[in-house]
């Protein structure tokens, strides 16, 4: 899922302070699952903002709505009758949702209430870790299911480096060395010989080096 | 003449401890302030930050969550979760410029009728000292404007 964290209230407050009527829009997908931008968080933020402004002697009109998916035009269309009554839109979705709204409702200022952080997986309740950087040419099949790009601090394709010690990365003793994990997993699979195969320099054009990416599925798009 | 400030207090009380303790306080004829409005919950782990925030947003001057003593939760860790959530709300209150002392986590066992009454008195006194919350203050002002 795409993970995010709420921005500091000070920053959110500064964004919405010039306005009187805010449309606060959550998203029912990833940001709901990582407890940052779903219906509950929308309600919490609406109350927090209204309580803050009441203390300043200002009544802030906040309409709350949580869309099924903020990165899909069909769902963002649901805001069509609500934007007129708002001076600005505050989104609790990831950057994709914020931009879908900004692209559709061009005449309204749109602000993000969260910092979109990474593509990750849930380790346990309340803990998420980065797992994929969307490189566009997945190597998990040869690295024992552990991503060296998202999980090795140096994105080494042929690790480990000399900084790996006791299974931890030199960057932080709380971070597992991805290449240790890869080694352990390959060993468990009886494939440890693979660690000696040199991976060629990665072609980063499938990643961001090729500019903003786009997927066009002719069978669906036509 | 201005009416003396009587705080509105919401207490989320766990069925297995604080709520029973409140009952016991009642049967022992121990008095506690009528300001405290009790909401019974099956476990304090059921109390979400949104419940606390909405109570404050709707005009409560103080909110406390009363759960079992540490290690005694009927559902094992509900009271610990509740304590984390109370801390989260306190942090949020600080961020929006409110006094975080308006929210508190309290623990007690079912047999502690005296403690229930005492904490209810203490919390009410604390909120009385803090004065009306920004929401109830705004409400009073709106009320004053309406009649003038
Ligand atoms: S190799 Fe690329 S696509 Fe596969 S998990 Fe890592 S970053 Fe994601
Ligand atoms: S210690 Fe391991 S994870 Fe850290 S940079 Fe070196 S190979 Fe990568």
Tab-separated table of C-alpha atoms and ligand atoms in Angstrom:
chain	number	residue	atom	x	y	z
A	1	UNK	CA	0.000	0.000	0.000
A	2	UNK	CA	0.970	3.634	-0.226
A	3	UNK	CA	1.775	4.893	3.240
A	4	UNK	CA	1.603	8.401	4.608
A	5	UNK	CA	1.814	10.388	7.822
A	6	UNK	CA	-0.244	13.368	8.833
A	7	UNK	CA	1.452	16.717	8.405
A	8	UNK	CA	2.083	18.744	11.564
A	9	UNK	CA	-1.082	20.626	12.561
A	10	UNK	CA	0.802	23.904	12.360
A	11	UNK	CA	1.392	23.401	8.652
A	12	UNK	CA	-2.206	22.320	7.955
A	13	UNK	CA	-3.562	25.229	9.975
A	14	UNK	CA	-1.416	27.701	8.033
A	15	UNK	CA	-2.746	26.296	4.714
A	16	UNK	CA	-6.429	26.615	5.590
A	17	UNK	CA	-6.301	29.717	7.801
A	18	UNK	CA	-7.084	32.215	4.992
A	19	UNK	CA	-10.363	30.423	4.190
A	20	UNK	CA	-13.751	30.072	5.889
A	21	UNK	CA	-15.217	26.983	4.210
A	22	UNK	CA	-13.155	23.868	3.746
A	23	UNK	CA	-14.014	20.640	1.983
A	24	UNK	CA	-12.030	17.927	3.772
A	25	UNK	CA	-11.672	14.824	1.622
A	26	UNK	CA	-10.454	11.427	2.804
A	27	UNK	CA	-9.808	8.231	0.848
A	28	UNK	CA	-11.024	4.743	1.645
A	29	UNK	CA	-8.009	2.905	0.240
A	30	UNK	CA	-4.332	2.800	1.321
A	31	UNK	CA	-4.461	5.823	3.610
A	32	UNK	CA	-7.432	4.320	5.456
A	33	UNK	CA	-5.535	1.102	6.002
A	34	UNK	CA	-2.482	2.916	7.354
A	35	UNK	CA	-4.796	4.977	9.598
A	36	UNK	CA	-3.933	8.365	8.245
A	37	UNK	CA	-6.605	9.540	5.852
A	38	UNK	CA	-9.771	7.461	6.178
A	39	UNK	CA	-13.173	8.430	7.533
A	40	UNK	CA	-11.992	8.390	11.134
A	41	UNK	CA	-8.951	10.563	10.520
A	42	UNK	CA	-11.073	12.971	8.491
A	43	UNK	CA	-13.447	13.345	11.451
A	44	UNK	CA	-10.550	13.789	13.844
A	45	UNK	CA	-8.879	16.445	11.708
A	46	UNK	CA	-12.171	18.273	11.150
A	47	UNK	CA	-12.728	18.486	14.901
A	48	UNK	CA	-9.123	19.462	15.596
A	49	UNK	CA	-9.211	22.272	13.047
A	50	UNK	CA	-12.577	23.577	14.171
A	51	UNK	CA	-11.466	23.462	17.810
A	52	UNK	CA	-8.268	25.322	16.955
A	53	UNK	CA	-10.068	28.081	15.076
A	54	UNK	CA	-12.796	28.391	17.719
A	55	UNK	CA	-10.058	29.208	20.183
A	56	UNK	CA	-9.010	31.990	17.808
A	57	UNK	CA	-12.616	33.205	17.733
A	58	UNK	CA	-13.274	31.932	14.222
A	59	UNK	CA	-15.961	29.468	13.172
A	60	UNK	CA	-14.560	27.284	10.426
A	61	UNK	CA	-17.087	25.530	8.222
A	62	UNK	CA	-15.702	22.086	7.380
A	63	UNK	CA	-17.548	19.539	5.234
A	64	UNK	CA	-16.235	15.994	5.579
A	65	UNK	CA	-16.356	13.384	2.856
A	66	UNK	CA	-14.393	10.192	2.307
A	67	UNK	CA	-14.244	8.925	-1.259
A	68	UNK	CA	-13.911	5.287	-2.191
A	69	UNK	CA	-10.704	6.068	-4.087
A	70	UNK	CA	-9.329	9.556	-4.529
A	71	UNK	CA	-7.005	8.619	-7.392
A	72	UNK	CA	-9.894	7.658	-9.696
A	73	UNK	CA	-11.780	10.317	-11.677
A	74	UNK	CA	-15.124	8.506	-11.238
A	75	UNK	CA	-15.013	8.898	-7.477
A	76	UNK	CA	-13.544	12.404	-7.518
A	77	UNK	CA	-16.564	13.382	-9.633
A	78	UNK	CA	-18.666	12.881	-6.484
A	79	UNK	CA	-17.324	16.195	-5.209
A	80	UNK	CA	-18.927	18.115	-8.041
A	81	UNK	CA	-21.829	19.452	-5.976
A	82	UNK	CA	-19.701	20.136	-2.915
A	83	UNK	CA	-16.857	22.223	-4.265
A	84	UNK	CA	-19.055	25.281	-4.837
A	85	UNK	CA	-19.682	25.536	-1.127
A	86	UNK	CA	-15.978	25.463	-0.307
A	87	UNK	CA	-13.212	28.047	-0.549
A	88	UNK	CA	-10.509	25.394	-0.508
A	89	UNK	CA	-10.096	21.624	-0.507
A	90	UNK	CA	-7.970	19.780	2.038
A	91	UNK	CA	-7.104	16.240	1.038
A	92	UNK	CA	-6.043	13.407	3.314
A	93	UNK	CA	-5.194	11.068	0.435
A	94	UNK	CA	-1.742	10.320	-0.948
A	95	UNK	CA	-0.249	12.661	-3.529
A	96	UNK	CA	-2.058	10.787	-6.316
A	97	UNK	CA	-5.444	11.646	-4.797
A	98	UNK	CA	-4.512	15.278	-4.188
A	99	UNK	CA	-3.461	15.635	-7.826
A	100	UNK	CA	-6.593	13.969	-9.175
A	101	UNK	CA	-8.659	16.537	-7.271
A	102	UNK	CA	-6.420	19.412	-8.352
A	103	UNK	CA	-6.726	18.303	-11.970
A	104	UNK	CA	-10.525	18.097	-11.827
A	105	UNK	CA	-11.363	21.181	-9.760
A	106	UNK	CA	-8.978	23.693	-11.241
A	107	UNK	CA	-10.586	26.761	-9.724
A	108	UNK	CA	-10.164	25.582	-6.103
A	109	UNK	CA	-6.950	25.619	-4.113
A	110	UNK	CA	-6.107	22.097	-2.937
A	111	UNK	CA	-3.837	21.312	0.013
A	112	UNK	CA	-2.374	17.994	1.152
A	113	UNK	CA	-2.934	17.186	4.823
A	114	UNK	CA	-0.555	14.211	4.766
A	115	UNK	CA	2.985	13.530	3.638
A	116	UNK	CA	2.972	10.576	1.262
A	117	UNK	CA	5.872	8.449	2.383
A	118	UNK	CA	6.492	5.108	0.679
A	119	UNK	CA	5.123	1.920	-0.818
A	120	UNK	CA	5.211	-0.502	2.021
A	121	UNK	CA	3.742	-3.388	3.902
A	122	UNK	CA	2.328	-3.709	7.370
A	123	UNK	CA	4.715	-5.459	9.782
A	124	UNK	CA	2.217	-5.499	12.611
A	125	UNK	CA	-0.503	-3.236	13.993
A	126	UNK	CA	0.777	0.327	13.707
A	127	UNK	CA	4.087	-0.475	11.985
A	128	UNK	CA	4.725	-0.115	8.246
A	129	UNK	CA	7.979	-0.604	6.343
A	130	UNK	CA	9.168	0.330	2.913
A	131	UNK	CA	9.144	-2.616	0.538
A	132	UNK	CA	9.153	-1.433	-3.070
A	133	UNK	CA	10.329	1.605	-5.004
A	134	UNK	CA	8.501	0.790	-8.218
A	135	UNK	CA	11.673	0.360	-10.275
A	136	UNK	CA	9.701	-1.013	-13.201
A	137	UNK	CA	11.817	-4.157	-13.578
A	138	UNK	CA	11.284	-6.364	-10.572
A	139	UNK	CA	14.173	-8.560	-9.423
A	140	UNK	CA	12.447	-10.205	-6.453
A	141	UNK	CA	12.504	-13.511	-8.332
A	142	UNK	CA	16.275	-13.704	-8.075
A	143	UNK	CA	16.779	-12.046	-4.701
A	144	UNK	CA	14.754	-14.466	-2.648
A	145	UNK	CA	11.744	-12.163	-2.471
A	146	UNK	CA	13.618	-9.343	-0.752
A	147	UNK	CA	13.985	-6.064	-2.586
A	148	UNK	CA	17.555	-4.737	-2.674
A	149	UNK	CA	16.360	-1.406	-4.015
A	150	UNK	CA	13.817	-0.569	-1.350
A	151	UNK	CA	15.515	-2.345	1.532
A	152	UNK	CA	19.251	-1.886	1.030
A	153	UNK	CA	20.239	1.614	2.107
A	154	UNK	CA	22.668	1.864	-0.804
A	155	UNK	CA	20.393	0.126	-3.294
A	156	UNK	CA	23.212	-2.315	-4.012
A	157	UNK	CA	22.464	-4.880	-6.657
A	158	UNK	CA	25.402	-7.029	-5.538
A	159	UNK	CA	25.656	-6.955	-1.777
A	160	UNK	CA	26.320	-6.986	0.989
A	161	UNK	CA	28.676	-4.077	1.433
A	162	UNK	CA	31.391	-4.005	4.081
A	163	UNK	CA	29.082	-2.247	6.500
A	164	UNK	CA	26.869	-5.236	7.119
A	165	UNK	CA	27.361	-6.491	10.651
A	166	UNK	CA	25.415	-9.035	12.664
A	167	UNK	CA	22.612	-8.827	10.152
A	168	UNK	CA	22.223	-5.096	10.543
A	169	UNK	CA	22.884	-2.254	8.146
A	170	UNK	CA	25.660	0.183	8.952
A	171	UNK	CA	23.272	3.070	8.556
A	172	UNK	CA	21.271	2.148	11.655
A	173	UNK	CA	21.467	-0.829	14.021
A	174	UNK	CA	17.674	-1.087	13.891
A	175	UNK	CA	17.627	-1.667	10.151
A	176	UNK	CA	18.089	-5.174	8.833
A	177	UNK	CA	20.756	-5.541	6.158
A	178	UNK	CA	18.752	-6.394	3.062
A	179	UNK	CA	21.611	-8.461	1.673
A	180	UNK	CA	21.839	-10.486	4.858
A	181	UNK	CA	18.108	-11.162	4.494
A	182	UNK	CA	18.640	-12.115	0.862
A	183	UNK	CA	21.480	-14.470	1.828
A	184	UNK	CA	19.456	-16.090	4.610
A	185	UNK	CA	16.496	-16.603	2.337
A	186	UNK	CA	18.560	-17.984	-0.553
A	187	UNK	CA	20.199	-20.380	1.894
A	188	UNK	CA	16.824	-21.524	3.165
A	189	UNK	CA	15.836	-22.184	-0.435
A	190	UNK	CA	19.081	-24.054	-1.094
A	191	UNK	CA	20.022	-21.418	-3.661
A	192	UNK	CA	23.020	-19.830	-1.906
A	193	UNK	CA	25.166	-20.251	-5.019
A	194	UNK	CA	23.152	-17.471	-6.565
A	195	UNK	CA	24.824	-14.884	-4.358
A	196	UNK	CA	27.926	-15.308	-6.500
A	197	UNK	CA	26.105	-14.462	-9.719
A	198	UNK	CA	26.902	-10.881	-10.584
A	199	UNK	CA	23.862	-8.807	-11.336
A	200	UNK	CA	24.485	-6.508	-14.236
A	201	UNK	CA	24.115	-2.757	-13.878
A	202	UNK	CA	20.419	-2.070	-13.600
A	203	UNK	CA	18.669	-0.247	-16.397
A	204	UNK	CA	17.068	2.611	-14.539
A	205	UNK	CA	15.149	3.846	-17.552
A	206	UNK	CA	12.211	1.745	-16.369
A	207	UNK	CA	12.372	3.745	-13.158
A	208	UNK	CA	12.296	7.532	-12.735
A	209	UNK	CA	15.342	7.983	-14.968
A	210	UNK	CA	13.032	7.668	-17.957
A	211	UNK	CA	10.900	10.635	-16.822
A	212	UNK	CA	7.315	10.436	-15.525
A	213	UNK	CA	5.935	7.006	-16.342
A	214	UNK	CA	2.665	5.997	-17.861
A	215	UNK	CA	0.948	2.687	-18.421
A	216	UNK	CA	-1.348	2.460	-21.411
A	217	UNK	CA	-3.326	-0.734	-21.765
A	218	UNK	CA	-4.644	-0.657	-25.296
A	219	UNK	CA	-7.183	-3.384	-24.523
A	220	UNK	CA	-8.729	-1.248	-21.794
A	221	UNK	CA	-7.991	2.271	-22.935
A	222	UNK	CA	-9.478	2.055	-26.397
B	1	UNK	CA	-24.576	38.393	37.555
B	2	UNK	CA	-22.325	35.842	35.861
B	3	UNK	CA	-23.157	32.279	36.721
B	4	UNK	CA	-20.358	30.347	38.383
B	5	UNK	CA	-18.584	28.045	35.976
B	6	UNK	CA	-19.788	24.458	36.249
B	7	UNK	CA	-17.614	22.245	34.048
B	8	UNK	CA	-19.168	19.603	31.834
B	9	UNK	CA	-17.153	16.431	32.172
B	10	UNK	CA	-17.417	13.234	30.196
B	11	UNK	CA	-16.013	10.053	31.735
B	12	UNK	CA	-15.655	6.974	29.556
B	13	UNK	CA	-15.847	4.198	32.137
B	14	UNK	CA	-15.002	0.554	31.599
B	15	UNK	CA	-17.846	-1.794	32.483
B	16	UNK	CA	-15.509	-4.101	34.419
B	17	UNK	CA	-13.895	-1.557	36.717
B	18	UNK	CA	-14.634	2.160	36.805
B	19	UNK	CA	-18.329	1.749	36.004
B	20	UNK	CA	-18.711	-0.818	38.752
B	21	UNK	CA	-16.650	1.409	41.042
B	22	UNK	CA	-19.079	4.246	40.292
B	23	UNK	CA	-21.932	1.934	41.258
B	24	UNK	CA	-20.152	1.075	44.461
B	25	UNK	CA	-19.586	4.759	45.205
B	26	UNK	CA	-23.336	5.166	44.779
B	27	UNK	CA	-24.283	2.308	47.062
B	28	UNK	CA	-21.818	3.542	49.676
B	29	UNK	CA	-23.460	6.963	49.414
B	30	UNK	CA	-20.141	8.573	48.502
B	31	UNK	CA	-20.834	11.799	46.736
B	32	UNK	CA	-19.099	12.872	43.580
B	33	UNK	CA	-19.788	15.929	41.432
B	34	UNK	CA	-22.841	15.831	39.187
B	35	UNK	CA	-20.643	17.465	36.526
B	36	UNK	CA	-19.298	14.043	35.603
B	37	UNK	CA	-21.388	12.358	32.896
B	38	UNK	CA	-20.553	8.685	32.666
B	39	UNK	CA	-20.486	6.772	29.398
B	40	UNK	CA	-20.186	3.049	29.937
B	41	UNK	CA	-17.933	1.206	27.516
B	42	UNK	CA	-17.300	-2.554	27.355
B	43	UNK	CA	-13.547	-1.863	27.702
B	44	UNK	CA	-11.538	1.359	27.549
B	45	UNK	CA	-9.867	-0.190	24.497
B	46	UNK	CA	-13.151	0.643	22.754
B	47	UNK	CA	-12.568	4.375	23.246
B	48	UNK	CA	-11.218	5.917	20.070
B	49	UNK	CA	-9.508	9.323	19.865
B	50	UNK	CA	-12.498	10.472	17.847
B	51	UNK	CA	-14.847	9.858	20.810
B	52	UNK	CA	-12.698	12.020	23.050
B	53	UNK	CA	-12.254	14.741	20.437
B	54	UNK	CA	-15.950	14.847	19.545
B	55	UNK	CA	-16.842	15.158	23.227
B	56	UNK	CA	-14.534	18.186	23.503
B	57	UNK	CA	-15.705	19.560	20.171
B	58	UNK	CA	-19.321	19.352	21.316
B	59	UNK	CA	-18.602	21.300	24.463
B	60	UNK	CA	-17.212	19.035	27.179
B	61	UNK	CA	-14.701	20.997	29.269
B	62	UNK	CA	-12.817	17.857	30.228
B	63	UNK	CA	-12.812	14.177	29.328
B	64	UNK	CA	-11.330	11.258	31.173
B	65	UNK	CA	-11.067	7.610	30.395
B	66	UNK	CA	-11.274	5.347	33.427
B	67	UNK	CA	-10.024	1.811	32.970
B	68	UNK	CA	-8.708	-1.125	34.918
B	69	UNK	CA	-5.426	-1.151	36.812
B	70	UNK	CA	-2.466	-2.105	34.676
B	71	UNK	CA	-2.411	-5.867	34.162
B	72	UNK	CA	-6.063	-6.224	35.139
B	73	UNK	CA	-7.794	-5.488	31.840
B	74	UNK	CA	-10.585	-7.961	31.164
B	75	UNK	CA	-9.458	-7.981	27.527
B	76	UNK	CA	-5.753	-8.037	28.427
B	77	UNK	CA	-4.472	-4.783	26.908
B	78	UNK	CA	-7.500	-2.564	26.311
B	79	UNK	CA	-6.471	-0.161	29.066
B	80	UNK	CA	-2.938	0.106	27.663
B	81	UNK	CA	-4.322	0.905	24.233
B	82	UNK	CA	-6.619	3.464	25.805
B	83	UNK	CA	-3.673	5.110	27.579
B	84	UNK	CA	-1.846	5.385	24.230
B	85	UNK	CA	-4.891	6.935	22.619
B	86	UNK	CA	-5.304	9.410	25.445
B	87	UNK	CA	-1.678	10.414	24.931
B	88	UNK	CA	-2.333	10.793	21.227
B	89	UNK	CA	-5.279	13.112	21.899
B	90	UNK	CA	-3.207	15.063	24.429
B	91	UNK	CA	-0.506	15.556	21.771
B	92	UNK	CA	-3.121	16.663	19.245
B	93	UNK	CA	-4.566	19.138	21.744
B	94	UNK	CA	-1.102	20.617	22.272
B	95	UNK	CA	-0.739	20.933	18.512
B	96	UNK	CA	-3.941	22.951	18.210
B	97	UNK	CA	-3.148	25.162	21.167
B	98	UNK	CA	-5.467	23.565	23.744
B	99	UNK	CA	-4.470	22.616	27.258
B	100	UNK	CA	-3.821	18.874	27.159
B	101	UNK	CA	-4.747	18.567	30.839
B	102	UNK	CA	-8.379	18.584	29.746
B	103	UNK	CA	-7.930	14.913	28.891
B	104	UNK	CA	-6.692	12.216	31.234
B	105	UNK	CA	-6.412	8.467	31.685
B	106	UNK	CA	-7.253	7.114	35.133
B	107	UNK	CA	-7.115	3.550	36.383
B	108	UNK	CA	-8.928	1.790	39.231
B	109	UNK	CA	-10.431	-1.537	40.139
B	110	UNK	CA	-14.108	-2.407	40.484
B	111	UNK	CA	-13.876	-2.317	44.267
B	112	UNK	CA	-12.488	1.222	44.447
B	113	UNK	CA	-15.687	3.202	45.010
B	114	UNK	CA	-13.768	5.719	47.103
B	115	UNK	CA	-11.166	6.198	44.399
B	116	UNK	CA	-13.886	6.710	41.806
B	117	UNK	CA	-15.490	9.463	43.848
B	118	UNK	CA	-12.142	11.022	44.701
B	119	UNK	CA	-10.833	11.080	41.113
B	120	UNK	CA	-14.171	12.496	39.915
B	121	UNK	CA	-13.810	15.292	42.478
B	122	UNK	CA	-10.162	15.927	41.654
B	123	UNK	CA	-10.676	15.984	37.905
B	124	UNK	CA	-13.674	18.293	38.240
B	125	UNK	CA	-11.625	20.650	40.411
B	126	UNK	CA	-8.768	20.624	37.926
B	127	UNK	CA	-11.102	21.502	35.052
B	128	UNK	CA	-12.802	24.148	37.150
B	129	UNK	CA	-9.396	25.763	37.585
B	130	UNK	CA	-8.648	25.525	33.861
B	131	UNK	CA	-11.955	27.269	33.171
B	132	UNK	CA	-14.405	26.743	30.318
B	133	UNK	CA	-12.956	25.110	27.219
B	134	UNK	CA	-12.533	27.279	24.120
B	135	UNK	CA	-15.646	25.604	22.677
B	136	UNK	CA	-17.884	26.214	25.670
B	137	UNK	CA	-16.468	29.728	25.964
B	138	UNK	CA	-17.371	30.359	22.303
B	139	UNK	CA	-20.822	28.897	22.985
B	140	UNK	CA	-21.332	31.248	25.933
B	141	UNK	CA	-20.253	34.202	23.846
B	142	UNK	CA	-22.561	33.178	21.022
B	143	UNK	CA	-25.341	32.868	23.587
B	144	UNK	CA	-24.586	36.324	24.940
B	145	UNK	CA	-24.560	37.780	21.448
B	146	UNK	CA	-27.861	36.138	20.687
B	147	UNK	CA	-29.679	37.805	23.570
B	148	UNK	CA	-28.099	41.226	23.277
C	1	LIG	S1	12.851	-4.854	-7.528
C	1	LIG	FE1	11.781	-3.000	-8.184
C	1	LIG	S2	9.657	-3.608	-8.530
C	1	LIG	FE2	10.652	-5.271	-7.378
C	1	LIG	S3	10.174	-4.803	-5.239
C	1	LIG	FE3	12.144	-3.827	-5.675
C	1	LIG	S4	11.675	-1.747	-6.365
C	1	LIG	FE4	9.779	-2.923	-6.398
C	2	LIG	S1	24.781	-2.968	5.278
C	2	LIG	FE1	23.435	-4.224	3.988
C	2	LIG	S2	21.550	-2.961	3.750
C	2	LIG	FE2	23.144	-1.614	4.560
C	2	LIG	S3	23.997	-0.672	2.748
C	2	LIG	FE3	25.283	-2.469	3.180
C	2	LIG	S4	24.379	-4.130	1.982
C	2	LIG	FE4	22.870	-2.475	2.019
